[in-house]
Short mmCIF file of C-alpha atoms in Angstrom, two decimals:
data_model
loop_
_atom_site.label_atom_id
_atom_site.label_comp_id
_atom_site.label_asym_id
_atom_site.label_seq_id
_atom_site.Cartn_x
_atom_site.Cartn_y
_atom_site.Cartn_z
CA MET A 1 177.98 70.68 107.63
CA MET A 2 177.39 73.60 110.12
CA ARG A 3 173.02 72.80 110.81
CA LEU A 4 171.52 76.29 110.27
CA LYS A 5 168.60 76.14 111.99
CA GLY A 6 167.46 79.99 113.72
CA LYS A 7 170.74 81.10 112.02
CA LEU A 8 169.67 82.58 108.44
CA THR A 9 170.39 86.07 109.74
CA LEU A 10 173.42 85.53 111.40
CA LEU A 11 175.03 83.83 109.01
CA GLY A 12 173.72 86.33 106.10
CA LEU A 13 175.51 88.67 107.91
CA CYS A 14 178.45 87.00 108.31
CA LEU A 15 179.02 86.40 104.33
CA VAL A 16 178.02 90.46 103.88
CA LEU A 17 181.00 91.13 106.14
CA LEU A 18 183.30 87.92 105.17
CA ILE A 19 183.79 87.20 108.83
CA PRO A 20 184.75 83.73 109.16
CA CYS A 21 181.81 82.54 111.33
CA ALA A 22 182.15 79.01 111.23
CA ALA A 23 185.62 79.34 113.25
CA GLY A 24 183.74 81.98 116.21
CA ALA A 25 180.16 79.64 115.93
CA GLN A 26 182.24 76.16 116.90
CA ALA A 27 181.84 75.72 113.51
CA GLY A 28 184.16 72.66 113.33
CA SER A 29 186.41 70.83 111.41
CA ALA A 30 188.94 71.80 108.34
CA ARG A 31 186.38 69.65 105.47
CA GLU A 32 183.57 72.24 107.11
CA ALA A 33 185.70 75.04 106.50
CA ALA A 34 187.35 73.93 103.02
CA ALA A 35 183.35 73.59 102.23
CA GLU A 36 182.90 77.45 103.76
CA LEU A 37 185.78 78.99 101.69
CA ARG A 38 184.79 77.81 98.69
CA VAL A 39 180.99 79.20 99.46
CA ARG A 40 182.36 82.54 100.21
CA MET A 41 185.25 82.33 97.03
CA ASP A 42 182.20 81.15 94.47
CA ALA A 43 179.47 84.03 96.64
CA LEU A 44 182.40 86.80 96.24
CA LEU A 45 183.29 86.43 92.73
CA GLY A 46 179.51 86.15 91.34
CA GLU A 47 179.19 88.47 92.86
CA HIS A 48 181.95 90.83 90.97
CA ALA A 49 180.63 89.79 87.72
CA LEU A 50 177.25 90.98 87.69
CA LEU A 51 178.38 94.17 90.02
CA ALA A 52 180.37 94.67 87.02
CA VAL A 53 177.92 94.43 83.83
CA PHE A 54 175.66 96.02 86.24
CA ALA A 55 178.07 99.28 87.29
CA MET A 56 179.30 99.23 83.88
CA GLN A 57 175.35 99.86 82.56
CA LYS A 58 174.56 102.35 84.43
CA ARG A 59 177.71 104.41 84.56
CA TYR A 60 177.14 104.33 80.89
CA ILE A 61 174.14 106.23 80.67
CA GLY A 62 174.76 108.60 83.16
CA ALA A 63 172.04 106.94 85.84
CA ALA A 64 171.35 108.86 88.87
CA ASP A 65 172.50 106.11 91.26
CA HIS A 66 175.56 105.22 89.41
CA GLU A 67 178.23 106.75 92.22
CA GLN A 68 175.81 104.00 94.23
CA ALA A 69 175.93 101.34 91.67
CA ALA A 70 180.03 101.64 91.05
CA VAL A 71 180.10 101.86 95.51
CA LEU A 72 179.05 98.92 95.46
CA PHE A 73 181.15 96.94 92.93
CA ARG A 74 184.23 98.56 95.00
CA LYS A 75 182.76 97.22 98.76
CA ASN A 76 183.05 93.82 96.84
CA SER A 77 186.93 94.18 96.11
CA GLU A 78 186.75 95.59 99.81
CA ARG A 79 185.77 91.51 101.13
CA LEU A 80 187.42 89.41 98.16
CA ALA A 81 190.70 91.68 99.85
CA ALA A 82 189.37 90.64 103.18
CA THR A 83 189.24 86.61 102.56
CA LEU A 84 193.04 87.45 101.23
CA ARG A 85 193.89 88.77 104.57
CA SER A 86 192.48 86.34 106.42
CA THR A 87 193.92 83.39 105.03
CA TYR A 88 197.43 84.39 103.69
CA GLY A 89 197.61 87.89 106.07
CA GLU A 90 197.97 91.64 105.63
CA GLU A 91 201.07 91.28 103.27
CA ALA A 92 198.69 89.72 100.76
CA ALA A 93 195.69 91.68 100.72
CA LYS A 94 197.83 95.15 100.64
CA THR A 95 199.43 94.03 97.16
CA PHE A 96 196.01 92.20 96.02
CA GLU A 97 193.86 95.48 96.71
CA PRO A 98 195.10 97.71 94.97
CA LEU A 99 195.39 96.00 91.75
CA TRP A 100 192.31 94.17 91.87
CA SER A 101 190.93 98.53 93.13
CA SER A 102 192.21 99.49 89.89
CA TYR A 103 191.28 96.97 87.05
CA VAL A 104 187.76 97.82 89.35
CA GLU A 105 187.69 101.01 88.24
CA ALA A 106 189.64 100.95 84.56
CA LEU A 107 186.64 98.99 84.15
CA LEU A 108 183.79 101.85 84.52
CA ASN A 109 186.72 103.95 83.26
CA TYR A 110 186.13 102.09 79.71
CA ALA A 111 182.72 102.58 80.38
CA GLN A 112 182.93 106.63 81.18
CA ALA A 113 184.91 106.85 78.08
CA ALA A 114 182.32 104.60 75.63
CA ALA A 115 179.52 107.31 77.43
CA ALA A 116 181.66 110.34 76.53
CA GLY A 117 182.36 108.85 72.70
CA GLU A 118 186.47 109.41 73.63
CA GLU A 119 187.81 106.83 71.42
CA THR A 120 192.04 107.39 73.56
CA ALA A 121 190.21 107.61 76.82
CA ARG A 122 188.30 104.48 75.55
CA THR A 123 191.89 102.38 74.40
CA GLN A 124 194.08 103.89 77.32
CA ALA A 125 191.30 102.54 79.72
CA VAL A 126 191.91 98.76 77.19
CA ASN A 127 195.09 99.06 77.42
CA GLY A 128 194.99 99.17 81.70
CA LEU A 129 192.38 95.92 81.77
CA GLU A 130 195.36 94.55 79.35
CA ALA A 131 197.90 95.66 82.18
CA TYR A 132 195.94 95.12 85.05
CA THR A 133 194.69 91.15 83.54
CA GLU A 134 198.86 90.06 83.30
CA GLU A 135 199.58 91.56 87.17
CA LEU A 136 196.29 90.10 88.35
CA ALA A 137 197.43 86.45 86.58
CA LEU A 138 200.92 87.14 88.17
CA PHE A 139 199.25 87.33 91.84
CA TRP A 140 197.25 84.27 91.31
CA ALA A 141 200.62 82.56 89.56
CA ARG A 142 203.08 83.86 93.08
CA LEU A 143 199.99 83.13 94.82
CA LEU A 144 198.87 79.56 94.11
CA PRO A 145 201.97 78.62 91.76
CA ASP A 146 200.73 74.79 91.28
CA LEU A 147 197.61 75.70 89.60
CA GLY A 148 199.86 76.75 86.88
CA ALA A 149 200.52 80.67 85.64
CA ALA A 150 199.28 79.81 81.70
CA GLY A 151 195.75 78.50 83.01
CA LEU A 152 195.24 81.52 85.90
CA GLU A 153 196.31 83.96 82.87
CA GLU A 154 194.08 82.67 80.53
CA GLY A 155 191.75 82.27 83.23
CA THR A 156 191.81 85.54 83.91
CA LYS A 157 191.69 86.79 80.12
CA ARG A 158 188.95 85.42 79.43
CA HIS A 159 187.04 87.37 82.68
CA THR A 160 187.85 90.33 81.05
CA ASP A 161 186.99 89.24 77.64
CA LEU A 162 182.94 88.41 79.10
CA MET A 163 183.06 91.30 80.94
CA LEU A 164 183.33 93.83 77.54
CA GLN A 165 181.15 91.27 75.84
CA ALA A 166 178.59 92.04 78.14
CA PHE A 167 179.10 95.65 78.28
CA ASP A 168 179.48 96.03 74.75
CA ALA A 169 176.74 94.51 73.40
CA TYR A 170 174.98 96.55 75.41
CA THR A 171 176.01 99.88 73.94
CA ASP A 172 174.66 98.22 70.27
CA LYS A 173 171.77 97.43 71.74
CA ASN A 174 172.42 93.87 71.61
CA TYR A 175 170.79 93.55 74.51
CA ALA A 176 170.20 89.64 73.91
CA ALA A 177 174.06 89.34 73.39
CA ALA A 178 174.76 91.43 76.43
CA TYR A 179 172.46 89.32 79.18
CA LYS A 180 174.20 86.26 77.31
CA ALA A 181 177.42 86.96 77.76
CA MET A 182 176.64 87.94 81.00
CA ARG A 183 175.22 84.90 82.25
CA GLU A 184 178.61 83.62 81.24
CA ALA A 185 180.60 85.77 83.15
CA TYR A 186 178.96 84.78 86.12
CA ALA A 187 178.99 81.10 85.80
CA HIS A 188 183.21 81.77 84.37
CA ALA A 189 183.32 83.26 87.57
CA VAL A 190 182.01 81.15 89.80
CA ALA A 191 183.86 78.77 88.17
CA SER A 192 187.08 80.36 88.59
CA ALA A 193 186.50 80.41 92.11
CA ASP A 194 186.45 77.24 92.84
CA LEU A 195 189.51 76.61 90.88
CA LEU A 196 190.60 79.48 93.30
CA ALA A 197 189.56 78.23 96.40
CA ALA A 198 190.88 74.66 95.81
CA GLY A 199 193.97 75.99 95.03
CA MET A 200 194.16 78.03 98.18
CA ALA A 201 192.78 74.59 100.57
CA ALA A 202 195.72 72.75 99.22
CA GLN A 203 198.15 75.29 100.74
CA SER A 204 196.82 75.65 104.32
CA PRO A 205 195.78 71.52 105.12
CA ASP A 206 196.12 72.86 108.82
CA ARG A 207 193.12 75.22 108.50
CA PHE A 208 191.30 73.27 105.50
CA ASP A 209 190.80 69.50 104.11
CA ALA A 210 190.40 70.59 100.47
CA SER A 211 188.62 66.92 99.68
CA GLY A 212 185.42 68.99 101.87
CA MET A 213 185.23 71.10 98.42
CA LYS A 214 184.86 67.86 96.16
CA THR A 215 181.50 66.13 97.87
CA ARG A 216 177.99 65.52 96.96
CA ASN A 217 176.86 67.47 99.25
CA ALA A 218 179.45 71.11 98.67
CA ASP A 219 178.22 70.79 94.58
CA LEU A 220 175.25 69.98 95.98
CA ARG A 221 175.46 73.49 98.48
CA ALA A 222 178.01 75.20 96.00
CA ALA A 223 174.79 74.71 92.48
CA LEU A 224 172.30 76.38 94.77
CA GLY A 225 174.30 79.15 95.24
CA ARG A 226 175.16 79.49 92.23
CA LEU A 227 171.60 79.80 91.44
CA LEU A 228 170.46 81.77 94.25
CA GLY A 229 172.42 83.82 94.27
CA GLU A 230 172.32 84.77 90.37
CA HIS A 231 168.60 85.27 90.83
CA ALA A 232 168.98 87.11 93.49
CA LEU A 233 171.46 90.20 91.77
CA THR A 234 169.11 89.83 88.38
CA ALA A 235 166.05 90.32 90.41
CA ALA A 236 166.94 93.23 91.45
CA PHE A 237 168.66 94.24 88.23
CA ALA A 238 165.07 93.66 85.90
CA MET A 239 163.42 95.95 89.04
CA GLN A 240 165.34 98.47 88.45
CA LYS A 241 164.98 99.09 84.73
CA SER A 242 161.15 98.20 85.70
CA ILE A 243 161.06 102.01 87.34
CA ASP A 244 163.89 103.19 84.76
CA GLY A 245 161.92 102.29 81.68
CA ALA A 246 164.44 101.34 80.68
CA SER A 247 164.69 99.33 76.92
CA ASP A 248 166.24 96.09 77.30
CA PHE A 249 163.59 95.57 80.73
CA ASP A 250 162.42 92.52 78.02
CA GLN A 251 165.61 91.06 78.01
CA ALA A 252 166.99 91.55 81.81
CA ALA A 253 163.62 89.94 82.93
CA ALA A 254 164.66 86.81 80.00
CA VAL A 255 167.47 86.15 82.68
CA LEU A 256 165.46 85.74 85.39
CA ASN A 257 163.38 83.23 83.00
CA GLU A 258 166.51 81.41 81.91
CA ASN A 259 167.83 81.61 85.91
CA ALA A 260 164.15 79.70 86.92
CA VAL A 261 165.04 77.05 84.31
CA ASP A 262 168.07 75.99 85.63
CA LEU A 263 166.86 75.94 89.01
CA ALA A 264 164.56 73.73 87.77
CA ALA A 265 166.08 71.40 86.37
CA ALA A 266 168.60 71.17 89.67
CA VAL A 267 165.25 70.42 91.40
CA ALA A 268 164.42 68.25 89.65
CA SER A 269 167.59 66.38 89.37
CA VAL A 270 166.59 65.43 93.14
CA TYR A 271 163.04 65.06 93.21
CA GLY A 272 161.94 64.35 89.31
CA GLU A 273 160.42 65.85 86.48
CA THR A 274 157.21 66.59 87.51
CA ALA A 275 158.42 67.93 90.96
CA GLY A 276 161.12 69.95 88.32
CA ALA A 277 158.08 70.54 86.84
CA SER A 278 156.03 71.89 89.51
CA PHE A 279 158.73 74.21 91.27
CA HIS A 280 159.12 75.84 87.96
CA THR A 281 155.64 77.02 87.67
CA ALA A 282 156.12 77.99 91.46
CA TRP A 283 159.24 80.15 91.28
CA THR A 284 157.82 81.54 87.72
CA SER A 285 154.96 83.36 89.95
CA HIS A 286 157.04 84.27 92.21
CA THR A 287 159.95 86.07 89.71
CA GLY A 288 156.51 86.97 87.61
CA TYR A 289 155.11 88.87 91.15
CA ILE A 290 158.27 90.81 91.77
CA LEU A 291 158.56 92.36 88.75
CA ASP A 292 154.85 93.13 89.43
CA TYR A 293 156.14 94.84 92.29
CA ALA A 294 158.29 96.67 90.87
CA LYS A 295 156.15 97.88 87.81
CA ALA A 296 152.93 99.26 90.39
CA ALA A 297 155.96 101.15 92.38
CA ALA A 298 157.64 102.60 89.07
CA SER A 299 154.25 103.87 88.44
CA LYS A 300 153.66 104.48 92.14
CA ASP A 301 150.15 102.63 92.21
CA GLU A 302 149.49 101.36 95.84
CA SER A 303 146.72 99.34 95.18
CA ALA A 304 148.60 97.51 92.51
CA ARG A 305 151.76 97.75 95.18
CA THR A 306 149.68 95.69 98.08
CA ILE A 307 148.32 93.11 95.40
CA ALA A 308 152.00 92.17 94.32
CA ALA A 309 152.97 92.77 98.14
CA GLY A 310 150.18 90.12 98.67
CA ASN A 311 150.82 87.62 96.23
CA LEU A 312 154.47 87.35 96.63
CA GLU A 313 153.89 86.15 100.45
CA LYS A 314 151.38 83.74 98.68
CA ALA A 315 154.49 82.72 96.99
CA GLN A 316 156.53 82.51 99.53
CA VAL A 317 154.74 79.85 101.47
CA GLU A 318 154.18 78.00 98.56
CA LEU A 319 157.55 77.33 97.75
CA ALA A 320 158.09 76.23 101.63
CA GLN A 321 155.62 73.84 101.31
CA PHE A 322 157.26 72.61 98.26
CA PHE A 323 160.01 71.50 99.73
CA ALA A 324 158.65 70.72 103.40
CA ASP A 325 156.59 67.87 101.79
CA ALA A 326 159.68 66.95 99.61
CA ASN A 327 161.32 66.90 102.41
CA PRO A 328 159.06 65.20 104.46
CA GLN A 329 161.72 64.01 107.32
CA HIS A 330 164.29 66.88 107.01
CA GLY A 331 161.99 69.60 105.57
CA SER A 332 161.03 72.94 108.10
CA LYS A 333 158.63 75.20 106.34
CA PRO A 334 158.88 77.59 108.94
CA GLU A 335 162.47 77.76 109.07
CA LEU A 336 162.23 77.99 104.80
CA LEU A 337 159.61 80.71 104.71
CA ASN A 338 161.61 83.23 106.94
CA GLY A 339 164.53 82.98 105.12
CA LEU A 340 162.61 84.01 101.67
CA SER A 341 160.19 86.30 103.68
CA THR A 342 163.61 88.09 104.60
CA GLN A 343 165.51 87.50 101.02
CA ILE A 344 161.68 88.89 99.51
CA ARG A 345 161.49 91.91 101.85
CA GLN A 346 165.48 93.14 101.86
CA MET A 347 164.50 93.17 97.71
CA THR A 348 161.74 95.05 96.96
CA MET A 349 162.72 97.45 100.04
CA ALA A 350 165.75 98.48 97.33
CA LEU A 351 162.97 99.13 94.78
CA ASP A 352 161.38 101.21 97.38
CA HIS A 353 164.28 103.39 98.39
CA SER A 354 165.43 103.81 94.33
CA ALA A 355 161.43 105.22 93.55
CA LEU A 356 161.99 107.05 96.88
CA GLY A 357 165.96 108.39 94.85
CA GLU A 358 166.95 106.65 98.00
CA TYR A 359 170.59 105.10 95.96
CA ALA A 360 172.52 104.17 99.30
CA GLU A 361 169.89 102.48 101.04
CA ALA A 362 168.72 101.14 98.16
CA TYR A 363 171.92 99.86 97.24
CA ASP A 364 172.45 98.40 100.92
CA ARG A 365 169.27 96.27 100.34
CA MET A 366 170.96 94.99 97.68
CA GLU A 367 173.29 94.51 99.08
CA THR A 368 172.35 92.13 101.99
CA ALA A 369 169.61 90.49 99.21
CA TYR A 370 172.22 88.29 97.79
CA ALA A 371 174.19 87.81 100.81
CA GLN A 372 171.37 86.25 102.36
CA MET A 373 171.03 83.75 99.51
CA SER A 374 173.65 81.91 100.62
CA PRO A 375 172.15 80.99 104.17
CA LEU A 376 168.69 79.98 102.29
CA ALA A 377 171.36 77.80 99.88
CA ASP A 378 172.94 76.24 102.18
CA LEU A 379 169.71 75.72 104.11
CA LEU A 380 168.49 73.85 101.52
CA ALA A 381 171.01 72.15 100.33
CA GLN A 382 171.28 70.81 104.55
CA GLU A 383 166.93 69.26 104.09
CA ILE A 384 168.47 67.68 100.85
CA SER A 385 171.38 65.54 102.24
CA ASP A 386 169.63 65.27 105.32
CA GLN A 387 166.48 63.38 103.59
CA TYR A 388 168.51 61.39 100.61
CA PRO A 389 172.07 60.88 102.16
CA ASP A 390 172.98 58.24 100.63
CA ARG A 391 172.86 60.37 97.07
CA PHE A 392 174.40 63.39 98.58
CA PRO A 393 177.20 62.15 101.01
CA ASP A 394 179.72 63.82 102.44
CA ALA A 395 182.73 62.20 100.79
CA PRO A 396 184.31 62.44 97.90
CA ALA A 397 181.59 60.10 95.32
CA SER A 398 183.40 58.21 92.72
CA VAL A 399 182.00 56.57 89.29
CA GLN A 400 184.04 54.48 86.71
CA LYS A 401 182.99 54.55 83.60
CA THR A 402 183.81 52.51 80.18
CA VAL A 403 184.06 54.37 77.59
CA THR A 404 183.95 52.09 74.07
CA MET A 405 183.97 53.37 70.07
CA GLN A 406 185.18 51.51 67.68
CA ILE A 407 186.44 53.73 63.71
CA GLY A 408 184.47 54.83 61.55
CA VAL A 409 181.24 53.63 63.29
CA LYS A 410 179.42 56.95 65.34
CA GLU A 411 178.23 55.23 68.31
CA LEU A 412 179.94 54.60 71.22
CA THR A 413 178.83 52.91 74.61
CA VAL A 414 179.26 54.41 78.03
CA ASN A 415 179.07 51.33 80.42
CA GLY A 416 176.32 49.96 78.57
CA GLN A 417 174.17 52.79 77.33
CA THR A 418 174.20 53.48 73.33
CA ILE A 419 174.56 57.55 72.43
CA ARG A 420 174.56 58.42 68.75
CA MET A 421 177.61 61.00 67.54
CA ASP A 422 177.66 63.41 64.45
CA VAL A 423 181.21 61.87 63.02
CA SER A 424 183.53 58.60 64.46
CA PRO A 425 186.39 57.64 65.70
CA ALA A 426 188.87 58.54 62.06
CA LEU A 427 192.55 57.18 61.67
CA ARG A 428 194.47 60.01 59.94
CA GLU A 429 198.45 59.48 59.22
CA GLY A 430 198.49 56.96 61.60
CA VAL A 431 196.72 58.76 64.17
CA VAL A 432 193.67 57.59 65.75
CA TYR A 433 191.15 61.00 66.17
CA ILE A 434 187.54 60.54 68.22
CA PRO A 435 184.88 63.63 68.79
CA LEU A 436 186.09 65.24 71.49
CA ARG A 437 182.92 66.76 73.53
CA VAL A 438 181.00 63.64 72.76
CA VAL A 439 183.14 60.77 73.93
CA ALA A 440 184.41 63.44 77.10
CA GLU A 441 181.21 64.16 78.58
CA ALA A 442 179.95 60.37 78.16
CA ALA A 443 183.62 59.61 80.20
CA GLY A 444 182.09 62.29 82.81
CA ALA A 445 183.41 66.18 81.86
CA THR A 446 181.88 69.33 81.62
CA VAL A 447 182.71 70.40 77.91
CA THR A 448 182.86 73.78 77.22
CA TRP A 449 183.65 75.77 73.56
CA ASP A 450 185.90 78.88 73.93
CA ALA A 451 184.41 80.50 69.96
CA ALA A 452 186.81 83.23 70.43
CA THR A 453 189.94 80.95 70.35
CA SER A 454 188.83 78.32 68.94
CA THR A 455 189.58 76.34 72.57
CA THR A 456 187.50 72.84 74.01
CA ARG A 457 187.89 72.98 77.65
CA LEU A 458 187.20 70.63 79.73
CA ALA A 459 186.92 70.41 83.37
CA TRP A 460 187.02 67.18 85.72
CA GLY A 461 187.06 66.10 89.54
CA GLY A 462 189.39 69.77 90.13
CA ASN A 463 191.06 69.78 87.32
CA GLN A 464 190.98 71.64 83.82
CA ALA A 465 192.14 71.32 80.48
CA SER A 466 192.13 72.81 77.23
CA PHE A 467 192.61 72.00 73.29
CA PRO A 468 193.15 74.84 70.88
CA VAL A 469 192.04 73.57 67.17
CA GLY A 470 195.30 73.56 64.81
CA SER A 471 197.79 73.18 68.22
CA ASP A 472 199.52 69.65 68.76
CA GLN A 473 199.45 70.89 72.47
CA THR A 474 197.30 71.08 75.49
CA GLU A 475 197.19 72.72 78.80
CA VAL A 476 196.24 70.48 81.52
CA ASN A 477 196.13 72.53 84.74
CA GLY A 478 198.28 75.81 83.60
CA ARG A 479 201.06 72.69 82.20
CA LYS A 480 201.08 72.46 78.64
CA LYS A 481 201.74 68.76 77.26
CA SER A 482 202.38 68.17 73.66
CA ALA A 483 200.14 65.18 71.61
CA GLY A 484 204.35 64.90 70.01
CA GLY A 485 203.05 66.96 66.33
CA ALA A 486 199.31 65.58 65.51
CA PRO A 487 197.14 68.54 66.07
CA THR A 488 193.75 69.02 67.66
CA VAL A 489 191.22 69.83 64.19
CA MET A 490 187.83 70.14 63.14
CA GLN A 491 185.90 67.49 61.06
CA ASP A 492 182.54 68.13 60.44
CA GLY A 493 181.90 70.82 62.70
CA ARG A 494 182.67 68.93 65.43
CA VAL A 495 186.46 69.06 67.36
CA MET A 496 188.52 65.53 66.52
CA VAL A 497 191.28 65.26 69.42
CA PRO A 498 194.33 62.31 69.15
CA ILE A 499 193.28 60.15 71.80
CA ASP A 500 196.72 59.43 72.82
CA ILE A 501 196.84 63.09 74.00
CA LEU A 502 193.11 63.31 75.77
CA GLY A 503 194.52 60.76 77.90
CA GLU A 504 197.30 61.55 78.83
CA ALA A 505 195.95 65.52 79.61
CA THR A 506 193.43 62.91 81.67
CA GLY A 507 194.48 60.10 83.19
CA TRP A 508 192.00 58.23 81.36
CA LYS A 509 193.54 54.67 80.19
CA ALA A 510 193.19 54.77 76.96
CA GLU A 511 193.42 51.36 74.34
CA LEU A 512 193.11 50.21 71.09
CA GLY A 513 192.55 46.79 69.58
CA LYS A 514 194.85 44.43 67.50
CA ASP A 515 193.07 44.62 64.20
CA ASP A 516 189.55 45.64 64.78
CA GLY A 517 189.95 49.47 64.96
CA SER A 518 187.98 49.40 68.74
CA ILE A 519 188.54 52.46 71.32
CA ARG A 520 187.75 51.60 75.49
CA LEU A 521 188.54 54.09 77.68
CA THR A 522 188.75 53.43 81.22
CA THR A 523 187.78 56.62 83.90
CA THR A 524 187.52 56.95 87.52
CA VAL A 525 185.45 60.39 87.95
CA GLU A 526 184.11 62.16 90.48
CA GLU A 527 180.53 62.78 90.18
CA ARG A 528 179.34 66.07 90.27
CA PHE A 529 175.17 67.16 91.05
#
């Protein structure tokens, strides 16, 4: 990974412009280039999801700055096209950019139709979104055939559904649901970016070594980038809500608190629970002062604004000192403090411009504030991995897990540790069923539930699989597999899956005891941050 000493401003500008700075600055190996591609795609698709929600809200309420919000949303499309251009050439970019831009406009048209109460226009926008979703899925499938058309179509549709869920809940004034869907959309977009980046890297082995995306070091960098990027834009949103006196300010501010909890959990996973709690206290003070600054700007209380600015400076020093102390051999308080100060300065300047009605300048600052979070995450990840090289190697780290269960028993063991289950493995018409979530998580997979389609999704080691309730098929990396007539079922509120299809989908070795009803799964998965 490229060292970042003295290069925060340069790298922030590189991310904004999407210039392949690593190549221009002798950044080195194909492994590093792959990690850079992952970071870039994560930042762009994550930004797209959050800007979509914000621009649609602005369009719906007819805000004075709705056009500037839309401009920033559209600029994200240009940067995505630039990334494709740098990897696949001009023809791919020429195909993608108008298609993606049309999709963006359809989202904005949906918001406009909802604002005007024009159901015909709203229906037309929905139809347009469905058409563009299908075309986008086809584009990605042609570009990245190894990822599988069905999986790409499902992922693209899921993205659209989350965008509309967030917007429809907002118009219904169900603000808690709106911001919950927004966070889900952001997380889904970043996960999709990881998948696309891996596919892109695999197609250009002369430029990218895809193993560089799968290290503990790269995972740390990506996790911090995702959380800090979300903080930057959601803080900007909450600050604007404060200026506008918006009725959803509390819910927008609550997203900042949820993000702080996730950041603290990431810190705790490195330094321990006590350090995580200390960081959470310092970080929530920092976010609180951001909102204090916004309130002071909204009320034009210069005294309160000066106090809030001073408190922000103190909070930045405290945060920089926290990491300098946590990484005594490799931490750099001046460098980190400079990064935090620069980012906050962009945030407060964006707010000041908004308060004066200088919206173009405000959104330029907001864009830069988001971009600067990526090099800040890189700096933190580098210092942590330098401090703990054994825990964050620049190579894939695998771990073998053995999961054992028994039919009729509500306990499993994973590498000797016992976990209590809500339901037990069962024998149904000659088929052994196991509870999917608890077993998959014990084996090392990430599990999510899509209530809209009654589908459980697994992710592990760069792979994805989905298990729809009631179907005897699963989809693995976009390719369908059959369970031989035995469907995934729901039992006592838990999804149960035939053990054979789980083993086939994941490659995990499944063994059944001949007489005692015992079950053993053996897995080797890449250890993730």
